[in-house]
PDB file of C-alpha atoms in Angstrom:
ATOM      1  CA  MET A   1      61.827  -2.381  32.309  1.00 51.00           C
ATOM      2  CA  ARG A   2      58.639  -3.742  33.346  1.00 54.00           C
ATOM      3  CA  ILE A   3      59.452  -6.870  31.652  1.00 52.00           C
ATOM      4  CA  PHE A   4      62.958  -7.025  33.218  1.00 40.00           C
ATOM      5  CA  LEU A   5      61.045  -6.822  36.645  1.00 37.00           C
ATOM      6  CA  ILE A   6      58.893  -9.594  35.917  1.00 45.00           C
ATOM      7  CA  VAL A   7      61.601 -11.680  34.505  1.00 43.00           C
ATOM      8  CA  LEU A   8      64.051 -11.220  37.455  1.00 41.00           C
ATOM      9  CA  LEU A   9      60.868 -11.794  39.962  1.00 47.00           C
ATOM     10  CA  SER A  10      60.305 -14.855  38.133  1.00 47.00           C
ATOM     11  CA  LEU A  11      63.639 -16.456  38.462  1.00 45.00           C
ATOM     12  CA  VAL A  12      64.088 -15.664  42.191  1.00 44.00           C
ATOM     13  CA  PRO A  13      62.192 -18.867  43.236  1.00 46.00           C
ATOM     14  CA  LEU A  14      64.382 -20.923  41.053  1.00 40.00           C
ATOM     15  CA  ILE A  15      67.459 -19.515  42.259  1.00 42.00           C
ATOM     16  CA  SER A  16      66.317 -20.089  46.154  1.00 41.00           C
ATOM     17  CA  TYR A  17      65.251 -23.677  45.250  1.00 43.00           C
ATOM     18  CA  ALA A  18      68.611 -24.218  43.556  1.00 49.00           C
ATOM     19  CA  GLN A  19      70.625 -24.014  46.720  1.00 61.00           C
ATOM     20  CA  PRO A  20      67.850 -24.580  49.754  1.00 66.00           C
ATOM     21  CA  ASP A  21      70.833 -25.206  52.128  1.00 75.00           C
ATOM     22  CA  ARG A  22      72.391 -21.977  51.823  1.00 88.00           C
ATOM     23  CA  GLY A  23      70.840 -19.748  54.541  1.00 90.00           C
ATOM     24  CA  GLU A  24      71.276 -22.646  56.796  1.00 92.00           C
ATOM     25  CA  VAL A  25      75.120 -22.702  56.235  1.00 94.00           C
ATOM     26  CA  ARG A  26      75.201 -19.230  56.480  1.00 95.00           C
ATOM     27  CA  SER A  27      73.856 -18.892  59.617  1.00 93.00           C
ATOM     28  CA  GLY A  28      75.547 -21.833  60.720  1.00 94.00           C
ATOM     29  CA  ASN A  29      79.065 -20.066  59.890  1.00 95.00           C
ATOM     30  CA  ARG A  30      77.982 -17.070  61.781  1.00 96.00           C
ATOM     31  CA  ALA A  31      77.294 -18.968  64.905  1.00 95.00           C
ATOM     32  CA  TYR A  32      80.259 -20.690  64.259  1.00 95.00           C
ATOM     33  CA  GLU A  33      82.210 -17.638  64.091  1.00 95.00           C
ATOM     34  CA  LYS A  34      80.890 -16.578  67.370  1.00 95.00           C
ATOM     35  CA  GLY A  35      81.681 -19.514  69.179  1.00 95.00           C
ATOM     36  CA  GLU A  36      78.244 -20.975  69.106  1.00 96.00           C
ATOM     37  CA  VAL A  37      79.035 -24.503  68.100  1.00 95.00           C
ATOM     38  CA  GLU A  38      75.844 -26.033  69.188  1.00 96.00           C
ATOM     39  CA  LYS A  39      73.987 -23.631  67.221  1.00 96.00           C
ATOM     40  CA  ALA A  40      76.094 -23.874  64.262  1.00 96.00           C
ATOM     41  CA  GLU A  41      75.569 -27.788  64.403  1.00 96.00           C
ATOM     42  CA  ILE A  42      71.996 -27.284  64.370  1.00 96.00           C
ATOM     43  CA  GLU A  43      72.083 -25.077  61.128  1.00 96.00           C
ATOM     44  CA  TYR A  44      74.247 -27.434  59.086  1.00 95.00           C
ATOM     45  CA  ARG A  45      72.234 -30.267  60.090  1.00 96.00           C
ATOM     46  CA  ARG A  46      69.072 -28.378  58.801  1.00 95.00           C
ATOM     47  CA  GLY A  47      71.024 -27.614  55.634  1.00 94.00           C
ATOM     48  CA  LEU A  48      71.733 -31.077  55.152  1.00 93.00           C
ATOM     49  CA  GLU A  49      68.118 -31.803  55.446  1.00 94.00           C
ATOM     50  CA  GLN A  50      67.541 -29.585  52.633  1.00 92.00           C
ATOM     51  CA  ASN A  51      69.819 -30.770  50.633  1.00 91.00           C
ATOM     52  CA  PRO A  52      71.814 -33.949  51.782  1.00 89.00           C
ATOM     53  CA  ASP A  53      74.393 -33.832  49.076  1.00 86.00           C
ATOM     54  CA  SER A  54      75.464 -30.082  49.939  1.00 89.00           C
ATOM     55  CA  PHE A  55      79.279 -30.206  50.432  1.00 90.00           C
ATOM     56  CA  PHE A  56      79.461 -26.998  52.505  1.00 92.00           C
ATOM     57  CA  ALA A  57      76.729 -28.239  55.146  1.00 93.00           C
ATOM     58  CA  ARG A  58      78.765 -31.599  55.556  1.00 93.00           C
ATOM     59  CA  TYR A  59      82.112 -30.250  55.413  1.00 94.00           C
ATOM     60  CA  ASN A  60      81.198 -27.284  58.174  1.00 95.00           C
ATOM     61  CA  LEU A  61      79.392 -29.794  60.282  1.00 96.00           C
ATOM     62  CA  GLY A  62      82.341 -32.273  60.364  1.00 96.00           C
ATOM     63  CA  ASN A  63      84.316 -29.148  61.665  1.00 96.00           C
ATOM     64  CA  ALA A  64      81.652 -28.356  64.407  1.00 96.00           C
ATOM     65  CA  LEU A  65      81.550 -31.750  65.883  1.00 96.00           C
ATOM     66  CA  TYR A  66      85.286 -31.644  65.795  1.00 96.00           C
ATOM     67  CA  LYS A  67      85.313 -28.881  67.728  1.00 96.00           C
ATOM     68  CA  LYS A  68      83.066 -30.375  70.202  1.00 95.00           C
ATOM     69  CA  GLY A  69      85.180 -33.277  70.544  1.00 96.00           C
ATOM     70  CA  ASN A  70      83.257 -35.787  68.440  1.00 95.00           C
ATOM     71  CA  SER A  71      85.778 -36.571  65.875  1.00 95.00           C
ATOM     72  CA  GLN A  72      84.143 -40.026  65.069  1.00 96.00           C
ATOM     73  CA  GLU A  73      81.228 -38.518  63.933  1.00 96.00           C
ATOM     74  CA  ALA A  74      82.961 -36.103  62.407  1.00 96.00           C
ATOM     75  CA  GLU A  75      84.804 -38.499  60.236  1.00 96.00           C
ATOM     76  CA  LYS A  76      81.633 -40.020  59.601  1.00 96.00           C
ATOM     77  CA  ILE A  77      79.787 -37.219  58.039  1.00 95.00           C
ATOM     78  CA  VAL A  78      82.500 -35.845  55.980  1.00 94.00           C
ATOM     79  CA  THR A  79      83.367 -39.255  54.455  1.00 92.00           C
ATOM     80  CA  GLN A  80      79.785 -39.095  52.930  1.00 89.00           C
ATOM     81  CA  VAL A  81      80.725 -36.192  50.980  1.00 85.00           C
ATOM     82  CA  PRO A  82      80.015 -37.093  47.096  1.00 76.00           C
ATOM     83  CA  ASP A  83      83.471 -37.348  45.181  1.00 76.00           C
ATOM     84  CA  SER A  84      81.316 -35.551  42.291  1.00 69.00           C
ATOM     85  CA  LEU A  85      81.297 -32.579  44.449  1.00 68.00           C
ATOM     86  CA  LEU A  86      84.934 -32.087  45.152  1.00 77.00           C
ATOM     87  CA  ASN A  87      87.458 -29.920  43.443  1.00 87.00           C
ATOM     88  CA  GLU A  88      90.949 -29.944  44.126  1.00 87.00           C
ATOM     89  CA  GLY A  89      91.056 -27.480  46.611  1.00 88.00           C
ATOM     90  CA  ALA A  90      88.046 -29.160  48.742  1.00 90.00           C
ATOM     91  CA  ARG A  91      89.696 -32.303  48.309  1.00 92.00           C
ATOM     92  CA  THR A  92      92.660 -31.658  49.941  1.00 93.00           C
ATOM     93  CA  LYS A  93      90.667 -29.847  52.918  1.00 94.00           C
ATOM     94  CA  ILE A  94      88.709 -33.048  53.320  1.00 94.00           C
ATOM     95  CA  PHE A  95      91.609 -35.004  53.345  1.00 95.00           C
ATOM     96  CA  HIS A  96      93.563 -32.897  55.816  1.00 96.00           C
ATOM     97  CA  ASN A  97      90.404 -32.630  57.923  1.00 96.00           C
ATOM     98  CA  LEU A  98      89.847 -36.535  57.821  1.00 96.00           C
ATOM     99  CA  GLY A  99      93.877 -36.758  58.958  1.00 97.00           C
ATOM    100  CA  ASN A 100      92.789 -34.826  62.106  1.00 97.00           C
ATOM    101  CA  TYR A 101      89.916 -36.636  62.852  1.00 97.00           C
ATOM    102  CA  THR A 102      91.454 -39.964  62.519  1.00 97.00           C
ATOM    103  CA  LEU A 103      94.512 -38.610  64.577  1.00 97.00           C
ATOM    104  CA  ASP A 104      92.196 -37.541  67.233  1.00 96.00           C
ATOM    105  CA  GLN A 105      90.875 -41.093  67.528  1.00 96.00           C
ATOM    106  CA  LYS A 106      94.667 -42.527  67.977  1.00 96.00           C
ATOM    107  CA  LYS A 107      93.836 -44.174  64.423  1.00 97.00           C
ATOM    108  CA  TYR A 108      97.655 -43.095  63.249  1.00 97.00           C
ATOM    109  CA  SER A 109      98.114 -45.036  59.838  1.00 97.00           C
ATOM    110  CA  GLU A 110      94.690 -43.551  58.673  1.00 97.00           C
ATOM    111  CA  ALA A 111      95.765 -40.295  59.635  1.00 97.00           C
ATOM    112  CA  ILE A 112      98.871 -40.700  57.812  1.00 97.00           C
ATOM    113  CA  GLU A 113      97.336 -41.816  54.738  1.00 98.00           C
ATOM    114  CA  HIS A 114      95.033 -38.749  54.625  1.00 97.00           C
ATOM    115  CA  TYR A 115      97.588 -36.316  55.226  1.00 97.00           C
ATOM    116  CA  LYS A 116      99.260 -38.276  52.291  1.00 97.00           C
ATOM    117  CA  ASN A 117      96.442 -38.074  49.879  1.00 95.00           C
ATOM    118  CA  SER A 118      96.139 -34.072  50.897  1.00 95.00           C
ATOM    119  CA  LEU A 119      99.771 -33.660  50.179  1.00 97.00           C
ATOM    120  CA  ARG A 120      99.610 -35.555  46.660  1.00 96.00           C
ATOM    121  CA  ILE A 121      97.374 -32.479  46.059  1.00 94.00           C
ATOM    122  CA  ASN A 122      98.897 -29.755  47.392  1.00 95.00           C
ATOM    123  CA  PRO A 123     102.471 -30.432  48.346  1.00 96.00           C
ATOM    124  CA  ALA A 124     103.433 -27.312  49.627  1.00 96.00           C
ATOM    125  CA  ASP A 125     100.654 -27.166  52.722  1.00 96.00           C
ATOM    126  CA  MET A 126     103.192 -26.784  55.752  1.00 97.00           C
ATOM    127  CA  GLU A 127     100.362 -27.550  57.923  1.00 97.00           C
ATOM    128  CA  THR A 128      99.649 -31.046  56.509  1.00 97.00           C
ATOM    129  CA  LYS A 129     103.235 -31.542  56.559  1.00 98.00           C
ATOM    130  CA  ALA A 130     103.704 -31.053  60.198  1.00 98.00           C
ATOM    131  CA  ASN A 131     100.509 -32.848  61.046  1.00 97.00           C
ATOM    132  CA  LEU A 132     101.885 -36.171  58.990  1.00 98.00           C
ATOM    133  CA  ALA A 133     105.024 -35.604  60.763  1.00 98.00           C
ATOM    134  CA  TYR A 134     103.526 -35.920  64.238  1.00 98.00           C
ATOM    135  CA  ALA A 135     101.107 -38.886  62.902  1.00 97.00           C
ATOM    136  CA  GLN A 136     104.250 -40.789  61.965  1.00 98.00           C
ATOM    137  CA  LYS A 137     105.752 -40.187  65.122  1.00 97.00           C
ATOM    138  CA  MET A 138     102.994 -41.440  67.225  1.00 97.00           C
ATOM    139  CA  LEU A 139     102.504 -44.506  64.973  1.00 96.00           C
ATOM    140  CA  LYS A 140     106.157 -45.025  65.829  1.00 96.00           C
ATOM    141  CA  ASN A 141     105.962 -44.120  69.456  1.00 95.00           C
ATOM    142  CA  GLU A 142     102.782 -46.441  69.568  1.00 93.00           C
ATOM    143  CA  GLN A 143     104.718 -49.272  67.941  1.00 93.00           C
ATOM    144  CA  ASP A 144     107.715 -48.933  69.861  1.00 91.00           C
ATOM    145  CA  LYS A 145     105.532 -49.241  73.020  1.00 90.00           C
ATOM    146  CA  GLN A 146     103.866 -52.604  71.627  1.00 88.00           C
ATOM    147  CA  ASN A 147     107.230 -54.120  70.851  1.00 88.00           C
ATOM    148  CA  LYS A 148     108.550 -53.183  74.120  1.00 85.00           C
ATOM    149  CA  ASP A 149     105.241 -54.708  75.972  1.00 77.00           C
ATOM    150  CA  GLN A 150     105.600 -58.055  73.491  1.00 78.00           C
ATOM    151  CA  ASN A 151     108.893 -58.243  74.591  1.00 75.00           C
ATOM    152  CA  LYS A 152     108.246 -58.177  78.185  1.00 72.00           C
ATOM    153  CA  ASP A 153     105.789 -60.633  77.623  1.00 63.00           C
ATOM    154  CA  ASN A 154     108.105 -63.084  75.969  1.00 64.00           C
ATOM    155  CA  LYS A 155     110.723 -62.219  78.743  1.00 63.00           C
ATOM    156  CA  ASP A 156     108.138 -63.349  81.491  1.00 59.00           C
ATOM    157  CA  ASN A 157     107.199 -66.276  79.415  1.00 61.00           C
ATOM    158  CA  LYS A 158     110.935 -67.291  79.182  1.00 59.00           C
ATOM    159  CA  ASP A 159     111.355 -66.946  82.728  1.00 55.00           C
ATOM    160  CA  ASN A 160     108.391 -69.210  83.792  1.00 58.00           C
ATOM    161  CA  LYS A 161     109.303 -71.990  81.575  1.00 57.00           C
ATOM    162  CA  ASP A 162     112.856 -72.195  83.256  1.00 51.00           C
TER     163      ASP A 162
END
């Protein structure tokens, strides 16, 4: 029993060193759930200071920034997640959120590509399908408006020549 206790106590520092960001991410999650987005952001950033490659700290920080209305910085943070850390489930969430971040910035073509990438991994995701349809509609509306404006300019130029 005594040997078991000694071995266990000697492994605790190794386990806590292996995941130095865990405490900050958990603290950030608790704050986020309470609606304390500013505090959550601070905790997630602390987690990234501890472990710059932390998927959870980066992903959750992106969500906190997006919730604060800073989709541009959220996109920047989440695109820095190393591919080696992503399994299929994480990859589909990343692409879905990147779609949301770029859609919020009115980058419709990019949002469509992110949503398509997410659906390639998880074709049954109805929320992503709905977001894709919305992004496609917004892109079409934008293109129609540009065409209408261009036609108006062409008509104005033709009238001036006459």
